[in-house]
Coordinates of C-alpha atoms in Angstrom, one line a residue:
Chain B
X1 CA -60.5 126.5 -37.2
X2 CA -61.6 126.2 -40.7
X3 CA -62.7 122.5 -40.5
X4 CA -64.3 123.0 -37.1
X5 CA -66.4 126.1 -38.2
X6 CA -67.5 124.1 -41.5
X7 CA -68.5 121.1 -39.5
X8 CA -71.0 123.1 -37.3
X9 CA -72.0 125.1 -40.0
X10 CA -73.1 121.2 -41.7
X11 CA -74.4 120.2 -38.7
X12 CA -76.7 123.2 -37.9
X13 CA -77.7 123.0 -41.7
X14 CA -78.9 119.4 -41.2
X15 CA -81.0 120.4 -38.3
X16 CA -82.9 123.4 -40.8
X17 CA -85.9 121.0 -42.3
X18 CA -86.6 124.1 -43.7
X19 CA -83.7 124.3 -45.3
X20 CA -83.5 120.4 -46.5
X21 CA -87.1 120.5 -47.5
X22 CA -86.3 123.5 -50.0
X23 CA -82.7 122.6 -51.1
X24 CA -82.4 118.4 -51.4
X25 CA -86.1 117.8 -51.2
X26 CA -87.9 119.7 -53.5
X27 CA -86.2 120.3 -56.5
X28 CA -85.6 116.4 -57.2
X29 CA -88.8 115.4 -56.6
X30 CA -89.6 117.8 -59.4
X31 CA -87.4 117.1 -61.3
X32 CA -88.9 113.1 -60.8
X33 CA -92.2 114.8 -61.2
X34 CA -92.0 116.6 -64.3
X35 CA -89.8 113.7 -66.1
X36 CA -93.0 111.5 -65.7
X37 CA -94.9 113.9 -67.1
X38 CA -92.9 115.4 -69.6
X39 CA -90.1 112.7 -69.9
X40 CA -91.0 111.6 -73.6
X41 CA -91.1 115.2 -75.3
X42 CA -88.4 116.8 -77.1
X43 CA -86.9 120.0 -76.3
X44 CA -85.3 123.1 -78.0
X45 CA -81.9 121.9 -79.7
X46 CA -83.0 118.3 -79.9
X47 CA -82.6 117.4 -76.2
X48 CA -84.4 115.0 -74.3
X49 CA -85.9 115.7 -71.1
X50 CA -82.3 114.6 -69.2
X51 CA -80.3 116.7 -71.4
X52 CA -82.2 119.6 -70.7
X53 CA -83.4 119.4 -67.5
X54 CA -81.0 117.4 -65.2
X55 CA -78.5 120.7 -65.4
X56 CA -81.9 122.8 -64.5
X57 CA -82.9 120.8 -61.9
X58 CA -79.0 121.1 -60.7
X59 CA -78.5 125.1 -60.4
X60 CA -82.2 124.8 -59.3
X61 CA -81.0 122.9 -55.6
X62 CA -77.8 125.7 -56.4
X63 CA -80.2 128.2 -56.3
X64 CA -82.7 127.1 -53.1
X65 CA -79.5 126.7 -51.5
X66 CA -77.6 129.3 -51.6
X67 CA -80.5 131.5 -51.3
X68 CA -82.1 130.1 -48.4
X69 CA -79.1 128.5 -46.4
X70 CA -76.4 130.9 -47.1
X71 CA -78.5 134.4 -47.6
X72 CA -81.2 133.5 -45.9
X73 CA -79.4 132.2 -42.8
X74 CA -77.5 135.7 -42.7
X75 CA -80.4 137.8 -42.3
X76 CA -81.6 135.1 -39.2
X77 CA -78.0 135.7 -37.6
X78 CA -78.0 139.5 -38.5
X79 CA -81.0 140.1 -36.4
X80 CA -81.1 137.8 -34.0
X81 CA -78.0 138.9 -32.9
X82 CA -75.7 135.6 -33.4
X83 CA -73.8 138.1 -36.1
X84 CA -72.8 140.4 -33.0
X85 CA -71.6 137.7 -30.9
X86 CA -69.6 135.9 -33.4
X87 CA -68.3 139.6 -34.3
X88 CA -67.0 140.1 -30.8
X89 CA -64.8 136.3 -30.9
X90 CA -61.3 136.0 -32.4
X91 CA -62.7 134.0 -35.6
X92 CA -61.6 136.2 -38.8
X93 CA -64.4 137.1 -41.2
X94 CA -62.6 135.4 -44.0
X95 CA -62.7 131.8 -42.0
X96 CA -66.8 132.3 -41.7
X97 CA -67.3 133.2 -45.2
X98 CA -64.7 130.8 -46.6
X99 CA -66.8 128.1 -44.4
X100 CA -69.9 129.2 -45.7
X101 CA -68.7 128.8 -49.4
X102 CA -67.5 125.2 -48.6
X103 CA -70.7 124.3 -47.2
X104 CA -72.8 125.6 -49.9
X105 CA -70.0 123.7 -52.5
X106 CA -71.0 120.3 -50.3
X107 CA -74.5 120.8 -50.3
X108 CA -74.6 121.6 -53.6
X109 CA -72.3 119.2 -55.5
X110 CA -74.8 116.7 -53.2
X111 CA -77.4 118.2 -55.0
X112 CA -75.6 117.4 -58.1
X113 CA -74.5 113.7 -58.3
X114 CA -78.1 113.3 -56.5
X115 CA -80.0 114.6 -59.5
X116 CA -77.5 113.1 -62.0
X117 CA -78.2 109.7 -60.1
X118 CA -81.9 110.6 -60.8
X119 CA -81.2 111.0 -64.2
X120 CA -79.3 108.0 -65.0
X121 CA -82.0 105.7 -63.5
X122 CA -84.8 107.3 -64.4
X123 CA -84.4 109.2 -67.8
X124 CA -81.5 107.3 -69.6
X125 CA -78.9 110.5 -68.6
X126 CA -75.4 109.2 -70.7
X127 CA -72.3 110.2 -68.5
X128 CA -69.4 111.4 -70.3
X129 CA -66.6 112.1 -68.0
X130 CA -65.0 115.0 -70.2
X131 CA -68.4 116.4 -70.3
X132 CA -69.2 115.4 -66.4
X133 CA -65.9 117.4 -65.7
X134 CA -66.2 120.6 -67.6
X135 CA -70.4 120.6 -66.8
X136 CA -69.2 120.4 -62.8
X137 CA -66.4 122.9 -63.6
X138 CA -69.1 125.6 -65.1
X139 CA -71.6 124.7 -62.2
X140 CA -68.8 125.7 -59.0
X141 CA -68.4 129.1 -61.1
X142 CA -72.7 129.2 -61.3
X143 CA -72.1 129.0 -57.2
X144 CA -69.9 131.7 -57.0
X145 CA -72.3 134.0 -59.0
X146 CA -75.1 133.0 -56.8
X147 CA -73.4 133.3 -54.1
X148 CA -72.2 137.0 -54.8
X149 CA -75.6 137.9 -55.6
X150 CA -77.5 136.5 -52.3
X151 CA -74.9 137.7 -50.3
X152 CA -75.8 141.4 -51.5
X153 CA -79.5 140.9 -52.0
X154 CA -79.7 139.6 -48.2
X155 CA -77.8 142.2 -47.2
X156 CA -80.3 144.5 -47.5
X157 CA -82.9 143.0 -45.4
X158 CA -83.1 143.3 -41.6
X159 CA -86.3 141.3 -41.0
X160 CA -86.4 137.7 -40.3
X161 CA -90.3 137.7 -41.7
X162 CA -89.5 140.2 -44.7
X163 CA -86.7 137.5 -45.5
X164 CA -88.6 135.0 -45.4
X165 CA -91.8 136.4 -47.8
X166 CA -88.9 137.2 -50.1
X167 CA -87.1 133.5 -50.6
X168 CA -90.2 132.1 -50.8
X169 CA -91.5 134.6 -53.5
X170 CA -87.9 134.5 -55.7
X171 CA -88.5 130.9 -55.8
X172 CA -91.4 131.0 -57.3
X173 CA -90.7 133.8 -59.3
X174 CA -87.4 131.8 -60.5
X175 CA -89.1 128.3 -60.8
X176 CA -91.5 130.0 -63.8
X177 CA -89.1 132.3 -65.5
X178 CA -86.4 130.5 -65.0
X179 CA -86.9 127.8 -67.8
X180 CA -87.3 125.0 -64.8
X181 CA -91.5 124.3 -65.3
X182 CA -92.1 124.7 -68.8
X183 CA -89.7 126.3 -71.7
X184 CA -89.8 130.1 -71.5
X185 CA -90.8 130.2 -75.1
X186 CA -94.5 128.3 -74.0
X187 CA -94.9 130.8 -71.5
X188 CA -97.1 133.7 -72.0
X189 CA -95.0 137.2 -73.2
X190 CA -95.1 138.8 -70.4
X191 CA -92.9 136.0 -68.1
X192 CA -90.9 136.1 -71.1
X193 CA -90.1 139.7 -70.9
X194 CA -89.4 139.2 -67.1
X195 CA -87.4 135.8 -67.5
X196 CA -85.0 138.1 -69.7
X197 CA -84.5 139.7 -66.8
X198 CA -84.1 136.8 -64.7
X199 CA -80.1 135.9 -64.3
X200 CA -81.0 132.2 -63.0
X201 CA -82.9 132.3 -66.8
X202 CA -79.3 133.0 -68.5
X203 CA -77.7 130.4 -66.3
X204 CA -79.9 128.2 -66.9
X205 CA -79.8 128.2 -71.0
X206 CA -76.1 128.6 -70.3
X207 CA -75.7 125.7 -68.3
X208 CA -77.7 123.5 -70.3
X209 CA -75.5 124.3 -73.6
X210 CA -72.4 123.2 -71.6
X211 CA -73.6 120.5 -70.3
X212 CA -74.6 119.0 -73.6
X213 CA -71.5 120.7 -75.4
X214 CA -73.0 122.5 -77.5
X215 CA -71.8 126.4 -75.9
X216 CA -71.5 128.4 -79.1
X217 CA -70.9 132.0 -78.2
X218 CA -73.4 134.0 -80.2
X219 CA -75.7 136.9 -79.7
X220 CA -77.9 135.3 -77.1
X221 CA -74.7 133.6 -74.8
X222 CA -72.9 137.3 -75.2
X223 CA -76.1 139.0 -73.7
X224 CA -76.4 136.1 -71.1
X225 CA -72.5 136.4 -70.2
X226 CA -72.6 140.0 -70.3
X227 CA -75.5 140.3 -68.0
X228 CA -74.2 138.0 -64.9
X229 CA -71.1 139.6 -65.2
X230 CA -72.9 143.2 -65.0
X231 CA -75.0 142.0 -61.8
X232 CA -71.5 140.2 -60.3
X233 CA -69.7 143.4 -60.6
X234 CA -72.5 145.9 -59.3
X235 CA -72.7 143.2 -56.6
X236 CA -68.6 143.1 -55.5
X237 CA -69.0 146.8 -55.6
X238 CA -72.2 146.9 -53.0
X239 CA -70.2 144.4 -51.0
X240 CA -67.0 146.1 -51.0
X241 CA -68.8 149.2 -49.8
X242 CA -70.9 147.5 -46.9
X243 CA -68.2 145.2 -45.5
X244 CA -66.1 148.7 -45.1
X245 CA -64.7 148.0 -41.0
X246 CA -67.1 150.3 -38.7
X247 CA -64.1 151.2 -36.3
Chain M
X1 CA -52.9 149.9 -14.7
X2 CA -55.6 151.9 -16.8
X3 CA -57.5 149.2 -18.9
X4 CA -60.1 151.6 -20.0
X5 CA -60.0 155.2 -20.7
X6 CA -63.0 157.3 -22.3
X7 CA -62.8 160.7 -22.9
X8 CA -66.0 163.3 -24.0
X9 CA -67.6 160.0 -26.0
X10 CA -70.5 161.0 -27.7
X11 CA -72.7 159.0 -29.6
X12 CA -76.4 159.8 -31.4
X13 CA -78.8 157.6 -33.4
X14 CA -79.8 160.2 -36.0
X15 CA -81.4 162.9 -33.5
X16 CA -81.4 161.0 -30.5
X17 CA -78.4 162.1 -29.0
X18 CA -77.8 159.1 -26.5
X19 CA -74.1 160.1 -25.1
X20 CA -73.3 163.5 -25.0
X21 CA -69.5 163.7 -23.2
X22 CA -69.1 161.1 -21.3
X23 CA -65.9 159.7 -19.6
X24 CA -64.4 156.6 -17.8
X25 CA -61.8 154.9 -16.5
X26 CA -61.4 151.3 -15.4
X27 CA -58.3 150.0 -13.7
X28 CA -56.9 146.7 -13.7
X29 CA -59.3 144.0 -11.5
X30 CA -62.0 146.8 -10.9
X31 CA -65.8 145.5 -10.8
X32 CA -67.8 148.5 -12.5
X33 CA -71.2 148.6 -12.8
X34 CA -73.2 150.7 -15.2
X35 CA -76.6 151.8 -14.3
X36 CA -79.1 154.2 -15.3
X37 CA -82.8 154.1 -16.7
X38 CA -84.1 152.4 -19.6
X39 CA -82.9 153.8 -23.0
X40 CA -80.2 155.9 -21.2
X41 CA -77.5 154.4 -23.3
X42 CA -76.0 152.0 -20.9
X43 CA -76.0 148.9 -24.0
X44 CA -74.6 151.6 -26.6
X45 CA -71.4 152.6 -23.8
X46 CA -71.3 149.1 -23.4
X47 CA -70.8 148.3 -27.2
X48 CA -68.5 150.6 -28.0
X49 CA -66.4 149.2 -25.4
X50 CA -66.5 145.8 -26.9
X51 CA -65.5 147.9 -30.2
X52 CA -68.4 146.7 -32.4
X53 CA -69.9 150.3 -32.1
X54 CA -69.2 153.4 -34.0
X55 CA -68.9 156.6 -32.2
X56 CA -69.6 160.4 -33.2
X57 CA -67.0 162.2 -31.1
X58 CA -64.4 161.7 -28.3
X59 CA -61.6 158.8 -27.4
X60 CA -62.1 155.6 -26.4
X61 CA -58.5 153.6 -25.4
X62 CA -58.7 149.8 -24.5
X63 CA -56.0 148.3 -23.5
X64 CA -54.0 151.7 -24.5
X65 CA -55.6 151.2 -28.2
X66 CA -57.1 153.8 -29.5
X67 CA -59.9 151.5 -31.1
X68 CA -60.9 154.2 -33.6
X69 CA -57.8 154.2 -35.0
X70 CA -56.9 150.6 -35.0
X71 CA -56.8 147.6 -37.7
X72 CA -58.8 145.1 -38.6
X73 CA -55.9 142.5 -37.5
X74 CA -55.0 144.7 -34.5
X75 CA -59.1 145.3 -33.9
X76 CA -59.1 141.3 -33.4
X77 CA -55.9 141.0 -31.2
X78 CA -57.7 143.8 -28.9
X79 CA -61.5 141.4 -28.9
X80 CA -59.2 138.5 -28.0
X81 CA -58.8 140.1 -24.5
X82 CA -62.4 140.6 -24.2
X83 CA -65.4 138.8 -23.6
X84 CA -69.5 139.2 -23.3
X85 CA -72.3 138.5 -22.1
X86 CA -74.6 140.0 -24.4
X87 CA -78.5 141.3 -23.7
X88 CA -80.6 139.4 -25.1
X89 CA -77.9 136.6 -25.4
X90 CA -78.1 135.0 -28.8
X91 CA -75.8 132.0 -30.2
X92 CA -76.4 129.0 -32.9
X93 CA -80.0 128.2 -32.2
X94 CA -79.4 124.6 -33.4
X95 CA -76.3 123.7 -31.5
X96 CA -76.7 121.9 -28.8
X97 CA -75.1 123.4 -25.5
X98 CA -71.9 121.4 -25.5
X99 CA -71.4 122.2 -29.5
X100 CA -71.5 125.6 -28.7
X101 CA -68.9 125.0 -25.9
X102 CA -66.4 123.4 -28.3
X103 CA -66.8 125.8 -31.2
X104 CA -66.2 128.6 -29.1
X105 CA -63.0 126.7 -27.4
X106 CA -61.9 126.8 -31.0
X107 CA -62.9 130.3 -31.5
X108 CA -60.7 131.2 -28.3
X109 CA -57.8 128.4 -28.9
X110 CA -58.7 127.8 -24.9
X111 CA -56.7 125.9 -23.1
X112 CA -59.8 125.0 -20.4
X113 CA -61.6 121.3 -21.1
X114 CA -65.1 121.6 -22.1
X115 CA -66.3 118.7 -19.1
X116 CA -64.6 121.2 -16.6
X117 CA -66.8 124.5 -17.6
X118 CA -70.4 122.1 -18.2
X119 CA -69.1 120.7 -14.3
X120 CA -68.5 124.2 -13.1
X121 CA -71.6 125.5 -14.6
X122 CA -73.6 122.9 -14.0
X123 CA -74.8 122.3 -17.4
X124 CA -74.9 118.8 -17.2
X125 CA -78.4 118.2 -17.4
X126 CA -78.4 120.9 -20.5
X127 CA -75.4 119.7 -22.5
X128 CA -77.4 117.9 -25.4
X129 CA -80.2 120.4 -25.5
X130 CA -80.0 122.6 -28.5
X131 CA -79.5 126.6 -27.6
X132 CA -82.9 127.7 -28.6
X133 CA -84.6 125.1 -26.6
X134 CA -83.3 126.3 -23.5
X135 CA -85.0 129.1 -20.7
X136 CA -83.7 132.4 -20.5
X137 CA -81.9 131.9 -17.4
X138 CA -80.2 128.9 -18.6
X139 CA -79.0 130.4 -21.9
X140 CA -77.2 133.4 -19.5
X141 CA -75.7 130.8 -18.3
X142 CA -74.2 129.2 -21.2
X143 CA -73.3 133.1 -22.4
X144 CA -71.2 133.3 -19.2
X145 CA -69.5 130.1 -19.8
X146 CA -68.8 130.8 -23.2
X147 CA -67.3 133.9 -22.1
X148 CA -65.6 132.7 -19.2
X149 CA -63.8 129.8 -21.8
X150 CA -61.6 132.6 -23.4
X151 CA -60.1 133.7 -19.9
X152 CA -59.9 137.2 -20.7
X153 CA -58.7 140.3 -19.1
X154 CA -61.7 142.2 -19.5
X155 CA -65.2 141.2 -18.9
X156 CA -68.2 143.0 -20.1
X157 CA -71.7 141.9 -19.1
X158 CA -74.8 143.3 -20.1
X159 CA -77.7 142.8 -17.5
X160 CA -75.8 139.6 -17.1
X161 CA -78.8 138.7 -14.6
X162 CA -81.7 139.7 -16.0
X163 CA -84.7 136.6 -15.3
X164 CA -82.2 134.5 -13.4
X165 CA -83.7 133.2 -10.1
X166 CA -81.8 133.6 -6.8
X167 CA -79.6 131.0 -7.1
X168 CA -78.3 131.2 -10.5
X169 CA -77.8 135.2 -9.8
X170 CA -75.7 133.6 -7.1
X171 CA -73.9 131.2 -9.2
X172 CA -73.7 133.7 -11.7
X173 CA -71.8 136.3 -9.4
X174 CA -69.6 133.8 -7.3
X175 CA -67.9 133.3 -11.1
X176 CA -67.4 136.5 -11.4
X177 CA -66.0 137.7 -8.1
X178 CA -63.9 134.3 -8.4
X179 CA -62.6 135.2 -12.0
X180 CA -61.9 139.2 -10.9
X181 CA -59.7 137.6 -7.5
X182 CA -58.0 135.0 -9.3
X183 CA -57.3 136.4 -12.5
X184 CA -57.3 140.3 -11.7
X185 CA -59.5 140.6 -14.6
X186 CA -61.4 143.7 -14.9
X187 CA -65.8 143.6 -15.0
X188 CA -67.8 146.1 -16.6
X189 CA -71.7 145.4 -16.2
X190 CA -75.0 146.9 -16.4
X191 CA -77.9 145.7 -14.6
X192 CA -81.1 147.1 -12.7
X193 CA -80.5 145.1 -9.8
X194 CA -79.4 148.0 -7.1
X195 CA -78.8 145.5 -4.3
X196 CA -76.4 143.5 -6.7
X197 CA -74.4 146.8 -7.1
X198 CA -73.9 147.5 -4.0
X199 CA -73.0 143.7 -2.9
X200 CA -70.1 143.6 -5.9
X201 CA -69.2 146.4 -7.6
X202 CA -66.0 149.1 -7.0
X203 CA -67.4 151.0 -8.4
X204 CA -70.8 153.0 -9.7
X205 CA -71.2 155.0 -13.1
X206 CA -74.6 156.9 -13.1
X207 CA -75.7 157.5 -16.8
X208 CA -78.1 160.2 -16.9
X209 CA -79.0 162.5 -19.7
X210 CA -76.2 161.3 -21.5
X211 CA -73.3 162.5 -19.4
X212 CA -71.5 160.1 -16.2
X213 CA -73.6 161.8 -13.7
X214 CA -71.9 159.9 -11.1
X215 CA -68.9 158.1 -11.2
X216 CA -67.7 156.9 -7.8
X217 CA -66.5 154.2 -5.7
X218 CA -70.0 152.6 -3.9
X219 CA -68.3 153.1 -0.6
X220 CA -67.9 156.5 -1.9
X221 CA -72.2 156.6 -2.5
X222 CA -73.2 154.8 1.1
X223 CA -70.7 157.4 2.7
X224 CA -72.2 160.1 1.5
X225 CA -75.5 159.4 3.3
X226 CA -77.6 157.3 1.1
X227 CA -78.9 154.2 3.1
X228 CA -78.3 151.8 0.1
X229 CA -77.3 152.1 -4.0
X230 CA -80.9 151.8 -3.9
X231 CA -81.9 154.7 -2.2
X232 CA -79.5 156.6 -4.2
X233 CA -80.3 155.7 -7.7
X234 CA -84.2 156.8 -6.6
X235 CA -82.7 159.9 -5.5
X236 CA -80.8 160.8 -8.7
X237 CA -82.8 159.3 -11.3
X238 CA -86.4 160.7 -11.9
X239 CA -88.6 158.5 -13.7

């Protein structure tokens, strides 16, 4: 059942241009487009443009898609009424939602190698396969965070349109504070008071150091740990509460 | 045998209080239909049937299952039995028709092949066009054989008919008086259409004002004097 829900749930995600245009689309083209641009200058820590911004450019497609096809696509089937009709067939909850965190692992680890293969041809990205390994390894657990977090933030929507206003807002909001345009430390103060409060902005920095080895736990990767683990916890607590059986 | 058995249900959204003791039985292979004005609460009886609505007061047994009381595991045993046609009927708007088909065969473990339902419904012409693509009729359509794929013993239909032409209301009802003969399966439906009522049903439930105004066989209605189901809903129900 598994394998035939995950299969549809691929195929209907391939059909979403939508969907493709904000997840494989645009986040390596920007990634292409701000390595031209920026691909000579050096960034905080010594890293080159690759170091610092093929990891970016990877929880940014983790990002665009678990936002838009996982939460996103639940607010679509929540009030159009697919929710109710799947509901009322003898699939279990857990085989949706374990088919929906397979899909988003797919798309994203796509997402992944796609940007790394960017990387490699374009901006001189070294692989390391201990390093490929344990960068991958921290990425899957990045997916689980995000995927918590949609899942409540979507939860609270019942409006296809409000839904919509909202993805498209976040990703702007997480493109400039999130460290993937320009370091946050260019910015002006005030997007750097607001990136602090940014969780993609933590995963980001934290994501970067293990992908170039160089995770040292200090002050700054405490706060950044403690923080996602905060909004993961307040968010297993909301979803605990709301997935409570109505009958 | 009782397949259905409500007792003093009563339901409210916030102050709207939409059933206010209602009660209802439906026996093994019965055709029931529902009716009542808009916004009398025919869709919210209908969904707590189907056990995906919460209820304020009173007992609702399917299949002797108390569904208040009942499991998550158990909850799904009791669904397997039942299927729907929902109002407005909404699936996987980018499946195509015959995707939709298989995944629900899956859903359902059913036994029937996929060419012999898109034959029966004559869905041929349909089978490669994606769910949102197709007219309202056609999409009732591919609801009823989605819901006829999981052979079950209870059927629940909400304005099942609603914008079909003639003769895919007449498609639509030769499946189910062919389903209730041959597999003694039990329908519960609500619709406007008074003539359809009168031409199918067992039995008629009147919802008015929250309460089972009438509950009745429809020989039981057309002996009492009324000329049609027609004449009696006008009757009984003020606008």
């Amino acid at each position: 059942m598994l394998a035939t829900q995950l299969k549809y749930d691929l195929l209907m995600f391939s059909r979403e241009l939508f969907y493709l245009v904000f997840t494989i689309v645009v986040p390596p083209v920007t990634y292409i487009f701000m390595g031209q641009l920026f691909g000579d200058q050096t960034y905080a820590g010594n890293l080159s443009y690759a170091q610092t911004y093929t990891p970016s450019y990877i929880l940014l497609i983790t990002f665009t898609t678990v936002f838009f096809a996982f939460g996103f696509d639940q607010v679509t089937h929540r009030t159009t009424g697919v929710e109710k009709r799947i509901r009322l067939s003898p699939v279990s909850k857990s085989t949706l939602l374990l088919s929906s965190i397979i899909r988003s692992v797919i798309i994203t680890s796509f997402g992944y190698l796609f940007v790394y293969a960017i990387g490699m041809l374009l901006y001189d990205l070294q692989f390391h396969a201990l390093n490929f390994i344990t960068a991958y390894g921290f990425f899957i657990v990045l997916n689980a965070v995000l995927l918590v977090i949609a899942s409540v933030i979507y939860s609270f929507f019942n409006e296809v349109k409000s839904a919509l206003v909202f993805s498209i807002v976040i990703f702007q909001v997480v493109i400039f504070t999130g460290g993937f345009a320009f370091p946050i430390s260019m910015m002006p103060k005030f997007i750097q008071i607001i990136a602090d409060f940014n969780p993609l902005y933590h995963m980001n920095n934290l994501f970067i150091a293990v992908w170039n080895d160089r995770l040292i736990v200090d002050s700054g990767a405490l706060i950044s740990i403690c923080y996602i683990s905060c909004l993961v916890i307040a968010a297993l607590i909301i979803l605990h509460f709301s997935n409570k059986r109505q009958i | 045998m009782t397949i259905i058995n409500v007792s003093n249900l009563k339901k409210a959204y916030g102050a709207n209080v939409v059933l206010k003791g209602l009660d209802f039985q439906a026996q093994e292979g019965e055709i029931i239909g529902v009716i009542g004005k808009n916004g009398a609460g025919k869709s919210t009886f209908l969904e707590i049937l189907m056990t995906i609505k919460q209820y304020d007061a009173g007992t609702v047994f399917v299949f002797d299952e108390d569904i208040k009381a009942l499991s998550t595991n158990r909850l799904e045993q009791v669904r397997k039995q039942i299927s729907v046609v929902l109002q407005p009927t909404q699936f996987y708007q980018t499946l195509k028709v015959q995707e939709l088909l298989r995944l629900f065969k899956a859903y359902y473990k059913s036994p029937i092949d996929i060419e012999t339902i898109i034959a029966d419904f004559k869905l041929q012409p349909h089978r490669k066009k994606h769910f949102d693509k197709l007219s309202g009729g056609w999409k009732q359509i591919v609801s009823l054989a989605i819901a006829f794929l999981s052979q079950p013993k209870l059927l629940i239909l909400d304005e099942p008919t609603t914008g079909l032409d003639p003769h895919m209301r007449n498609i639509l009802w030769t499946y189910i008086t062919d389903y209730n003969e041959r597999t003694g399966g039990t329908v519960i439906l609500t619709t406007h259409n008074m003539d359809e009522i009168e031409l199918y049903c067992d039995k008629v439930m009147l919802i008015d004002n929250g309460l089972n105004e009438i509950f009745d066989t429809t020989e039981g209605i057309l002996a009492s004097g009324y000329t049609s189901v027609n004449a009696f809903y006008l009757e009984k129900v003020s606008i």
